[in-house]
PDB file of C-alpha atoms in Angstrom:
ATOM      1  CA  UNK A   1    -109.289  18.376   6.765  1.00  0.00           C
ATOM      2  CA  UNK A   2    -109.874  16.186   3.378  1.00  0.00           C
ATOM      3  CA  UNK A   3    -112.643  14.869   2.108  1.00  0.00           C
ATOM      4  CA  UNK A   4    -113.536  11.142   3.950  1.00  0.00           C
ATOM      5  CA  UNK A   5    -110.247  11.843   5.919  1.00  0.00           C
ATOM      6  CA  UNK A   6    -110.374  12.067   9.614  1.00  0.00           C
ATOM      7  CA  UNK A   7    -109.049  15.602  10.686  1.00  0.00           C
ATOM      8  CA  UNK A   8    -105.777  16.043  11.659  1.00  0.00           C
ATOM      9  CA  UNK A   9    -104.089  18.812  13.743  1.00  0.00           C
ATOM     10  CA  UNK A  10    -100.524  20.515  13.968  1.00  0.00           C
ATOM     11  CA  UNK A  11     -98.256  19.828  17.247  1.00  0.00           C
ATOM     12  CA  UNK A  12     -95.323  19.369  17.904  1.00  0.00           C
ATOM     13  CA  UNK A  13     -93.371  15.862  17.526  1.00  0.00           C
ATOM     14  CA  UNK A  14     -91.498  16.014  20.448  1.00  0.00           C
ATOM     15  CA  UNK A  15     -93.283  16.188  23.258  1.00  0.00           C
ATOM     16  CA  UNK A  16     -95.658  14.270  25.990  1.00  0.00           C
ATOM     17  CA  UNK A  17     -96.473  16.783  28.464  1.00  0.00           C
ATOM     18  CA  UNK A  18     -97.056  20.429  28.841  1.00  0.00           C
ATOM     19  CA  UNK A  19     -93.370  21.457  30.056  1.00  0.00           C
ATOM     20  CA  UNK A  20     -90.288  23.908  27.880  1.00  0.00           C
ATOM     21  CA  UNK A  21     -88.163  21.938  25.466  1.00  0.00           C
ATOM     22  CA  UNK A  22     -85.638  19.564  26.729  1.00  0.00           C
ATOM     23  CA  UNK A  23     -83.766  21.346  23.455  1.00  0.00           C
ATOM     24  CA  UNK A  24     -84.293  24.314  22.374  1.00  0.00           C
ATOM     25  CA  UNK A  25     -85.896  23.224  19.615  1.00  0.00           C
ATOM     26  CA  UNK A  26     -88.552  20.730  17.586  1.00  0.00           C
ATOM     27  CA  UNK A  27     -91.266  19.338  14.605  1.00  0.00           C
ATOM     28  CA  UNK A  28     -94.040  19.913  13.427  1.00  0.00           C
ATOM     29  CA  UNK A  29     -96.292  17.294  12.398  1.00  0.00           C
ATOM     30  CA  UNK A  30     -99.636  16.199  12.172  1.00  0.00           C
ATOM     31  CA  UNK A  31    -101.291  14.418  14.455  1.00  0.00           C
ATOM     32  CA  UNK A  32    -105.389  12.852  15.066  1.00  0.00           C
ATOM     33  CA  UNK A  33    -106.870  15.787  16.575  1.00  0.00           C
ATOM     34  CA  UNK A  34    -107.495  16.296  20.491  1.00  0.00           C
ATOM     35  CA  UNK A  35    -110.853  17.226  20.765  1.00  0.00           C
ATOM     36  CA  UNK A  36    -111.037  17.187  24.537  1.00  0.00           C
ATOM     37  CA  UNK A  37    -110.859  21.117  24.525  1.00  0.00           C
ATOM     38  CA  UNK A  38    -114.459  21.457  22.295  1.00  0.00           C
ATOM     39  CA  UNK A  39    -117.165  23.790  23.505  1.00  0.00           C
ATOM     40  CA  UNK A  40    -114.854  26.071  25.050  1.00  0.00           C
ATOM     41  CA  UNK A  41    -113.253  23.764  28.090  1.00  0.00           C
ATOM     42  CA  UNK A  42    -109.364  24.128  28.731  1.00  0.00           C
ATOM     43  CA  UNK A  43    -108.191  21.025  27.013  1.00  0.00           C
ATOM     44  CA  UNK A  44    -106.480  18.202  28.198  1.00  0.00           C
ATOM     45  CA  UNK A  45    -103.022  17.934  26.340  1.00  0.00           C
ATOM     46  CA  UNK A  46    -101.379  20.639  24.985  1.00  0.00           C
ATOM     47  CA  UNK A  47     -98.968  20.206  22.051  1.00  0.00           C
ATOM     48  CA  UNK A  48    -102.010  20.889  19.936  1.00  0.00           C
ATOM     49  CA  UNK A  49    -102.652  24.338  21.808  1.00  0.00           C
ATOM     50  CA  UNK A  50    -101.458  27.693  19.925  1.00  0.00           C
ATOM     51  CA  UNK A  51    -101.503  30.515  20.492  1.00  0.00           C
ATOM     52  CA  UNK A  52    -100.280  34.007  20.002  1.00  0.00           C
ATOM     53  CA  UNK A  53     -96.756  34.770  21.157  1.00  0.00           C
ATOM     54  CA  UNK A  54     -94.153  37.457  20.328  1.00  0.00           C
ATOM     55  CA  UNK A  55     -93.803  41.004  19.988  1.00  0.00           C
ATOM     56  CA  UNK A  56     -94.393  42.800  16.306  1.00  0.00           C
ATOM     57  CA  UNK A  57     -91.406  45.241  15.211  1.00  0.00           C
ATOM     58  CA  UNK A  58     -93.874  48.281  16.913  1.00  0.00           C
ATOM     59  CA  UNK A  59     -93.286  46.061  20.601  1.00  0.00           C
ATOM     60  CA  UNK A  60     -97.180  45.143  19.967  1.00  0.00           C
ATOM     61  CA  UNK A  61     -98.572  41.172  20.750  1.00  0.00           C
ATOM     62  CA  UNK A  62     -98.375  39.195  18.699  1.00  0.00           C
ATOM     63  CA  UNK A  63     -96.174  38.199  15.749  1.00  0.00           C
ATOM     64  CA  UNK A  64     -95.616  34.392  16.368  1.00  0.00           C
ATOM     65  CA  UNK A  65     -97.437  31.278  17.226  1.00  0.00           C
ATOM     66  CA  UNK A  66     -96.845  29.327  20.495  1.00  0.00           C
ATOM     67  CA  UNK A  67     -98.045  25.970  21.688  1.00  0.00           C
ATOM     68  CA  UNK A  68     -99.431  26.196  25.230  1.00  0.00           C
ATOM     69  CA  UNK A  69     -97.509  26.071  28.100  1.00  0.00           C
ATOM     70  CA  UNK A  70     -94.295  25.846  26.705  1.00  0.00           C
ATOM     71  CA  UNK A  71     -91.409  28.146  25.182  1.00  0.00           C
ATOM     72  CA  UNK A  72     -91.735  26.568  22.016  1.00  0.00           C
ATOM     73  CA  UNK A  73     -92.735  28.829  19.385  1.00  0.00           C
ATOM     74  CA  UNK A  74     -92.847  28.021  15.042  1.00  0.00           C
ATOM     75  CA  UNK A  75     -90.014  28.715  13.167  1.00  0.00           C
ATOM     76  CA  UNK A  76     -89.990  30.954  10.083  1.00  0.00           C
ATOM     77  CA  UNK A  77     -90.099  27.240   8.006  1.00  0.00           C
ATOM     78  CA  UNK A  78     -93.552  26.300   9.481  1.00  0.00           C
ATOM     79  CA  UNK A  79     -92.239  22.578  10.462  1.00  0.00           C
ATOM     80  CA  UNK A  80     -89.276  23.773  13.671  1.00  0.00           C
ATOM     81  CA  UNK A  81     -90.352  25.347  16.518  1.00  0.00           C
ATOM     82  CA  UNK A  82     -88.344  27.476  18.964  1.00  0.00           C
ATOM     83  CA  UNK A  83     -87.486  28.836  22.541  1.00  0.00           C
ATOM     84  CA  UNK A  84     -90.349  32.039  21.332  1.00  0.00           C
ATOM     85  CA  UNK A  85     -88.125  35.100  22.531  1.00  0.00           C
ATOM     86  CA  UNK A  86     -89.688  38.972  22.708  1.00  0.00           C
ATOM     87  CA  UNK A  87     -88.751  39.820  19.191  1.00  0.00           C
ATOM     88  CA  UNK A  88     -90.261  38.833  16.405  1.00  0.00           C
ATOM     89  CA  UNK A  89     -87.851  36.256  15.094  1.00  0.00           C
ATOM     90  CA  UNK A  90     -90.877  33.521  14.789  1.00  0.00           C
ATOM     91  CA  UNK A  91     -93.193  35.259  12.437  1.00  0.00           C
ATOM     92  CA  UNK A  92     -95.942  32.472  11.722  1.00  0.00           C
ATOM     93  CA  UNK A  93     -99.800  33.731  12.028  1.00  0.00           C
ATOM     94  CA  UNK A  94    -103.377  33.010  10.503  1.00  0.00           C
ATOM     95  CA  UNK A  95    -104.514  35.140   7.569  1.00  0.00           C
ATOM     96  CA  UNK A  96    -107.841  35.749   6.869  1.00  0.00           C
ATOM     97  CA  UNK A  97    -108.340  33.280   3.790  1.00  0.00           C
ATOM     98  CA  UNK A  98    -107.234  30.691   6.333  1.00  0.00           C
ATOM     99  CA  UNK A  99    -103.533  30.962   5.259  1.00  0.00           C
ATOM    100  CA  UNK A 100    -101.026  29.241   8.133  1.00  0.00           C
ATOM    101  CA  UNK A 101     -98.293  32.093   6.707  1.00  0.00           C
ATOM    102  CA  UNK A 102     -94.442  31.105   8.000  1.00  0.00           C
ATOM    103  CA  UNK A 103     -91.852  33.998   7.432  1.00  0.00           C
ATOM    104  CA  UNK A 104     -92.509  34.579   3.932  1.00  0.00           C
ATOM    105  CA  UNK A 105     -94.187  31.528   2.741  1.00  0.00           C
ATOM    106  CA  UNK A 106     -96.823  29.275   3.713  1.00  0.00           C
ATOM    107  CA  UNK A 107     -97.097  26.119   5.843  1.00  0.00           C
ATOM    108  CA  UNK A 108     -99.164  22.751   3.988  1.00  0.00           C
ATOM    109  CA  UNK A 109     -99.344  19.292   3.404  1.00  0.00           C
ATOM    110  CA  UNK A 110     -96.935  17.230   0.902  1.00  0.00           C
ATOM    111  CA  UNK A 111    -100.130  15.322  -1.291  1.00  0.00           C
ATOM    112  CA  UNK A 112     -99.807  11.573  -0.306  1.00  0.00           C
ATOM    113  CA  UNK A 113    -100.664   9.414   2.459  1.00  0.00           C
ATOM    114  CA  UNK A 114     -97.681  10.865   4.466  1.00  0.00           C
ATOM    115  CA  UNK A 115     -99.617  14.337   4.921  1.00  0.00           C
ATOM    116  CA  UNK A 116     -95.584  15.513   5.768  1.00  0.00           C
ATOM    117  CA  UNK A 117     -95.470  19.218   7.119  1.00  0.00           C
ATOM    118  CA  UNK A 118     -93.762  21.774   3.908  1.00  0.00           C
ATOM    119  CA  UNK A 119     -93.652  25.488   3.467  1.00  0.00           C
ATOM    120  CA  UNK A 120     -94.471  26.618  -0.136  1.00  0.00           C
ATOM    121  CA  UNK A 121     -95.690  29.782  -2.121  1.00  0.00           C
ATOM    122  CA  UNK A 122     -98.974  30.769  -0.322  1.00  0.00           C
ATOM    123  CA  UNK A 123    -101.138  30.444  -3.790  1.00  0.00           C
ATOM    124  CA  UNK A 124    -100.572  26.911  -2.905  1.00  0.00           C
ATOM    125  CA  UNK A 125    -101.183  25.782   0.545  1.00  0.00           C
ATOM    126  CA  UNK A 126    -103.466  24.304   1.797  1.00  0.00           C
ATOM    127  CA  UNK A 127    -106.337  26.267   4.407  1.00  0.00           C
ATOM    128  CA  UNK A 128    -106.626  25.925   8.213  1.00  0.00           C
ATOM    129  CA  UNK A 129    -108.597  26.607  10.605  1.00  0.00           C
ATOM    130  CA  UNK A 130    -108.986  26.978  13.906  1.00  0.00           C
ATOM    131  CA  UNK A 131    -110.938  24.434  16.910  1.00  0.00           C
ATOM    132  CA  UNK A 132    -111.979  24.722  20.018  1.00  0.00           C
ATOM    133  CA  UNK A 133    -111.406  27.885  21.145  1.00  0.00           C
ATOM    134  CA  UNK A 134    -111.427  28.068  24.680  1.00  0.00           C
ATOM    135  CA  UNK A 135    -110.569  30.824  27.109  1.00  0.00           C
ATOM    136  CA  UNK A 136    -107.557  30.085  29.467  1.00  0.00           C
ATOM    137  CA  UNK A 137    -107.812  29.552  33.254  1.00  0.00           C
ATOM    138  CA  UNK A 138    -105.638  32.380  33.633  1.00  0.00           C
ATOM    139  CA  UNK A 139    -107.869  34.996  32.138  1.00  0.00           C
ATOM    140  CA  UNK A 140    -111.033  33.591  34.019  1.00  0.00           C
ATOM    141  CA  UNK A 141    -108.849  33.754  37.291  1.00  0.00           C
ATOM    142  CA  UNK A 142    -108.882  37.657  36.614  1.00  0.00           C
ATOM    143  CA  UNK A 143    -111.330  39.510  38.751  1.00  0.00           C
ATOM    144  CA  UNK A 144    -114.338  41.155  36.441  1.00  0.00           C
ATOM    145  CA  UNK A 145    -112.882  45.050  36.848  1.00  0.00           C
ATOM    146  CA  UNK A 146    -109.647  43.096  35.231  1.00  0.00           C
ATOM    147  CA  UNK A 147    -111.282  41.326  33.093  1.00  0.00           C
ATOM    148  CA  UNK A 148    -113.282  44.274  31.576  1.00  0.00           C
ATOM    149  CA  UNK A 149    -110.187  47.016  31.709  1.00  0.00           C
ATOM    150  CA  UNK A 150    -108.478  44.597  29.618  1.00  0.00           C
ATOM    151  CA  UNK A 151    -110.779  43.843  26.784  1.00  0.00           C
ATOM    152  CA  UNK A 152    -111.230  47.988  26.663  1.00  0.00           C
ATOM    153  CA  UNK A 153    -108.102  48.815  26.332  1.00  0.00           C
ATOM    154  CA  UNK A 154    -107.804  45.801  23.738  1.00  0.00           C
ATOM    155  CA  UNK A 155    -111.451  47.052  21.909  1.00  0.00           C
ATOM    156  CA  UNK A 156    -110.579  47.921  18.394  1.00  0.00           C
ATOM    157  CA  UNK A 157    -106.676  46.486  18.161  1.00  0.00           C
ATOM    158  CA  UNK A 158    -105.584  44.632  15.045  1.00  0.00           C
ATOM    159  CA  UNK A 159    -106.666  41.214  15.564  1.00  0.00           C
ATOM    160  CA  UNK A 160    -103.061  39.888  16.570  1.00  0.00           C
ATOM    161  CA  UNK A 161    -101.254  37.135  15.042  1.00  0.00           C
ATOM    162  CA  UNK A 162    -104.370  37.203  12.210  1.00  0.00           C
ATOM    163  CA  UNK A 163    -102.744  39.212   8.554  1.00  0.00           C
ATOM    164  CA  UNK A 164    -104.873  42.024   6.586  1.00  0.00           C
ATOM    165  CA  UNK A 165    -104.664  40.496   3.541  1.00  0.00           C
TER     166      UNK A 165
END
């Protein structure tokens, strides 16, 4: 968010609804933030909702970011997406300092009014933040016992898709 400007969010450019890609890739852009999922509620739109995806090289979750309810993961260049895979070829994660690391660079915004996305050296990149996190319905539909078991098995694991700086 920049002073005096409305917050903008990372989103898919070509998708208007939740679905698999009409093509095997898409572009990303910045758009006015959809606040419909505030206070932990599920969102009503999907092109701005990202979640962890893909396996790390050690087989654990997660090395990348995926657009919710699509087959699209952020590519290592940060400005396009591609069909997600079980490998770590789509490496993207939010660092503890708020940088969105994509491959060896970080996603940032070009200076000026057009707010184009670009990947550049992380020291020069903007800071990102999560907005309106929510628990997906797939998790809430699990029994209390299954949720407790999942939480127990995942306790103490490093936060997937968040780097140790």
